[in-house]
Amino acid sequence: VGWLLGIEDLGINHGKLTFSANYQDSASGDYRAIGAQVQYYLLPLGKKVNIAPVLGYRYFQSGDYSTNGANLGARLVLVLSSVGAADLWLSQNFILGGRGEQVGITTVSLGYALTPQMRIATDIEQINSVAVKDTRWGIIIELLGF
């Protein structure tokens, strides 16, 4: 049980470059993640298929293991409905830690816009490294247009 607070795809200069940041924490304190990143979408936002390289920073802690460093990856966005209400996001990121360790994070998110200002999504995240393997899932309520 935990929570996530974040900003997703905040547009920079109304172009294809966006900013995202989030903070995740568990009620028990055994999981915590903090990160910020930029994405550069290859196509204008709103297209049926889009892909973006990701560059940022991430701190990750699970149990006694923690690491931080550059976050490199890619994001694929698929719009599933003709009016753009449903979408699927797939991302693969790697945290390149300062001590040479690497953490892979695969995320799948399926969302649906309930109104123009509110979206509900499921989020499944698989974390894989030599030291820790973990899966996180959640239901996310997003408020849009701020």
mmCIF file of C-alpha atoms in Angstrom:
data_model
loop_
_atom_site.group_PDB
_atom_site.id
_atom_site.type_symbol
_atom_site.label_atom_id
_atom_site.label_comp_id
_atom_site.label_asym_id
_atom_site.label_seq_id
_atom_site.Cartn_x
_atom_site.Cartn_y
_atom_site.Cartn_z
ATOM 1 C CA VAL A 1 0.000 0.000 0.000
ATOM 2 C CA GLY A 2 1.376 3.387 -0.940
ATOM 3 C CA TRP A 3 0.950 6.497 -2.986
ATOM 4 C CA LEU A 4 2.360 8.314 -6.000
ATOM 5 C CA LEU A 5 2.378 12.047 -6.654
ATOM 6 C CA GLY A 6 3.635 13.400 -9.951
ATOM 7 C CA ILE A 7 3.513 15.585 -13.007
ATOM 8 C CA GLU A 8 3.296 13.828 -16.363
ATOM 9 C CA ASP A 9 4.185 15.275 -19.777
ATOM 10 C CA LEU A 10 4.236 18.943 -18.874
ATOM 11 C CA GLY A 11 4.858 20.620 -22.247
ATOM 12 C CA ILE A 12 7.957 22.762 -22.720
ATOM 13 C CA ASN A 13 7.479 25.588 -25.257
ATOM 14 C CA HIS A 14 4.346 23.840 -26.619
ATOM 15 C CA GLY A 15 6.516 21.415 -28.574
ATOM 16 C CA LYS A 16 7.371 17.731 -28.513
ATOM 17 C CA LEU A 17 9.654 18.086 -25.454
ATOM 18 C CA THR A 18 7.909 17.316 -22.144
ATOM 19 C CA PHE A 19 8.868 17.100 -18.459
ATOM 20 C CA SER A 20 7.743 14.465 -15.947
ATOM 21 C CA ALA A 21 8.540 14.009 -12.260
ATOM 22 C CA ASN A 22 7.162 11.778 -9.515
ATOM 23 C CA TYR A 23 7.552 10.652 -5.929
ATOM 24 C CA GLN A 24 6.404 7.194 -4.828
ATOM 25 C CA ASP A 25 6.349 5.851 -1.282
ATOM 26 C CA SER A 26 4.917 2.820 0.484
ATOM 27 C CA ALA A 27 3.080 2.961 3.802
ATOM 28 C CA SER A 28 5.619 0.546 5.315
ATOM 29 C CA GLY A 29 8.621 2.544 4.049
ATOM 30 C CA ASP A 30 10.139 -0.458 2.251
ATOM 31 C CA TYR A 31 9.719 1.091 -1.218
ATOM 32 C CA ARG A 32 10.552 4.625 -2.363
ATOM 33 C CA ALA A 33 11.303 6.171 -5.749
ATOM 34 C CA ILE A 34 11.937 9.773 -6.770
ATOM 35 C CA GLY A 35 12.691 10.942 -10.275
ATOM 36 C CA ALA A 36 12.540 13.614 -12.930
ATOM 37 C CA GLN A 37 12.953 13.227 -16.667
ATOM 38 C CA VAL A 38 12.426 14.814 -20.055
ATOM 39 C CA GLN A 39 10.918 13.067 -23.057
ATOM 40 C CA TYR A 40 11.183 14.166 -26.675
ATOM 41 C CA TYR A 41 8.305 12.728 -28.697
ATOM 42 C CA LEU A 42 9.228 11.994 -32.295
ATOM 43 C CA LEU A 43 5.715 12.918 -33.501
ATOM 44 C CA PRO A 44 3.396 15.684 -32.286
ATOM 45 C CA LEU A 45 1.453 14.750 -29.140
ATOM 46 C CA GLY A 46 -1.987 13.312 -29.868
ATOM 47 C CA LYS A 47 -0.915 10.985 -32.706
ATOM 48 C CA LYS A 48 -2.175 7.354 -32.620
ATOM 49 C CA VAL A 49 1.374 6.002 -32.142
ATOM 50 C CA ASN A 50 4.300 7.893 -30.661
ATOM 51 C CA ILE A 51 7.717 7.111 -29.249
ATOM 52 C CA ALA A 52 10.053 9.174 -27.106
ATOM 53 C CA PRO A 53 13.574 8.732 -25.776
ATOM 54 C CA VAL A 54 13.791 9.461 -22.039
ATOM 55 C CA LEU A 55 16.609 11.143 -20.109
ATOM 56 C CA GLY A 56 16.558 12.010 -16.422
ATOM 57 C CA TYR A 57 17.561 11.157 -12.858
ATOM 58 C CA ARG A 58 16.052 8.539 -10.532
ATOM 59 C CA TYR A 59 16.502 7.404 -6.939
ATOM 60 C CA PHE A 60 15.168 3.944 -6.099
ATOM 61 C CA GLN A 61 14.969 2.107 -2.767
ATOM 62 C CA SER A 62 13.440 -1.295 -2.078
ATOM 63 C CA GLY A 63 14.050 -2.867 1.317
ATOM 64 C CA ASP A 64 17.752 -2.501 2.201
ATOM 65 C CA TYR A 65 18.793 -1.882 -1.428
ATOM 66 C CA SER A 66 18.999 1.607 -2.911
ATOM 67 C CA THR A 67 20.601 3.238 -5.925
ATOM 68 C CA ASN A 68 20.447 6.489 -7.838
ATOM 69 C CA GLY A 69 21.752 7.843 -11.084
ATOM 70 C CA ALA A 70 20.987 8.658 -14.685
ATOM 71 C CA ASN A 71 17.671 7.348 -15.987
ATOM 72 C CA LEU A 72 17.825 6.389 -19.681
ATOM 73 C CA GLY A 73 15.037 4.766 -21.624
ATOM 74 C CA ALA A 74 12.217 4.937 -24.130
ATOM 75 C CA ARG A 75 8.451 5.361 -24.047
ATOM 76 C CA LEU A 76 5.864 4.068 -26.533
ATOM 77 C CA VAL A 77 2.346 5.538 -26.558
ATOM 78 C CA LEU A 78 -0.572 3.865 -28.354
ATOM 79 C CA VAL A 79 -3.950 5.636 -28.550
ATOM 80 C CA LEU A 80 -6.552 2.853 -28.549
ATOM 81 C CA SER A 81 -9.776 4.744 -29.267
ATOM 82 C CA SER A 82 -10.804 6.909 -32.197
ATOM 83 C CA VAL A 83 -11.555 9.900 -29.919
ATOM 84 C CA GLY A 84 -8.329 9.472 -27.904
ATOM 85 C CA ALA A 85 -10.012 8.532 -24.622
ATOM 86 C CA ALA A 86 -8.136 5.228 -24.132
ATOM 87 C CA ASP A 87 -4.375 4.771 -24.328
ATOM 88 C CA LEU A 88 -1.605 2.313 -23.566
ATOM 89 C CA TRP A 89 1.862 3.433 -22.422
ATOM 90 C CA LEU A 90 4.880 1.114 -22.452
ATOM 91 C CA SER A 91 8.226 2.259 -21.128
ATOM 92 C CA GLN A 92 11.609 0.702 -20.499
ATOM 93 C CA ASN A 93 14.057 2.623 -18.342
ATOM 94 C CA PHE A 94 17.443 1.893 -16.843
ATOM 95 C CA ILE A 95 18.888 3.538 -13.753
ATOM 96 C CA LEU A 96 22.647 3.642 -14.230
ATOM 97 C CA GLY A 97 23.965 3.774 -10.673
ATOM 98 C CA GLY A 98 27.230 5.386 -9.663
ATOM 99 C CA ARG A 99 28.727 2.096 -8.442
ATOM 100 C CA GLY A 100 28.228 0.403 -11.821
ATOM 101 C CA GLU A 101 24.964 -1.339 -10.950
ATOM 102 C CA GLN A 102 21.998 -1.133 -13.273
ATOM 103 C CA VAL A 103 18.277 -1.347 -12.497
ATOM 104 C CA GLY A 104 15.786 -2.052 -15.287
ATOM 105 C CA ILE A 105 12.236 -0.755 -14.891
ATOM 106 C CA THR A 106 9.484 -1.866 -17.276
ATOM 107 C CA THR A 107 6.149 -0.058 -16.949
ATOM 108 C CA VAL A 108 2.796 -0.752 -18.616
ATOM 109 C CA SER A 109 -0.058 1.692 -18.104
ATOM 110 C CA LEU A 110 -3.569 1.450 -19.539
ATOM 111 C CA GLY A 111 -5.707 4.553 -19.122
ATOM 112 C CA TYR A 112 -9.111 5.960 -19.964
ATOM 113 C CA ALA A 113 -10.296 9.579 -19.860
ATOM 114 C CA LEU A 114 -13.512 9.757 -17.816
ATOM 115 C CA THR A 115 -13.918 13.475 -18.566
ATOM 116 C CA PRO A 116 -11.697 16.010 -20.366
ATOM 117 C CA GLN A 117 -10.136 16.812 -16.951
ATOM 118 C CA MET A 118 -10.018 13.359 -15.272
ATOM 119 C CA ARG A 119 -8.359 10.103 -16.287
ATOM 120 C CA ILE A 120 -8.141 6.730 -14.563
ATOM 121 C CA ALA A 121 -5.273 4.329 -15.250
ATOM 122 C CA THR A 122 -3.772 1.062 -14.132
ATOM 123 C CA ASP A 123 -0.019 0.974 -13.712
ATOM 124 C CA ILE A 124 2.136 -2.168 -13.562
ATOM 125 C CA GLU A 125 5.877 -1.802 -12.968
ATOM 126 C CA GLN A 126 8.461 -4.601 -13.032
ATOM 127 C CA ILE A 127 11.820 -3.791 -11.404
ATOM 128 C CA ASN A 128 14.795 -5.991 -12.206
ATOM 129 C CA SER A 129 18.386 -5.844 -10.992
ATOM 130 C CA VAL A 130 20.997 -8.200 -9.605
ATOM 131 C CA ALA A 131 20.088 -7.153 -6.061
ATOM 132 C CA VAL A 132 16.282 -6.847 -6.258
ATOM 133 C CA LYS A 133 13.340 -8.033 -8.320
ATOM 134 C CA ASP A 134 9.991 -6.435 -7.529
ATOM 135 C CA THR A 135 6.583 -5.768 -9.042
ATOM 136 C CA ARG A 136 4.371 -2.810 -8.241
ATOM 137 C CA TRP A 137 0.843 -2.170 -9.485
ATOM 138 C CA GLY A 138 -1.597 0.579 -8.858
ATOM 139 C CA ILE A 139 -4.722 2.426 -9.810
ATOM 140 C CA ILE A 140 -4.075 6.062 -10.608
ATOM 141 C CA ILE A 141 -6.480 8.999 -10.791
ATOM 142 C CA GLU A 142 -5.060 11.794 -12.949
ATOM 143 C CA LEU A 143 -6.286 15.378 -13.020
ATOM 144 C CA LEU A 144 -5.557 16.993 -16.375
ATOM 145 C CA GLY A 145 -5.138 20.515 -17.630
ATOM 146 C CA PHE A 146 -3.474 22.334 -14.745
#
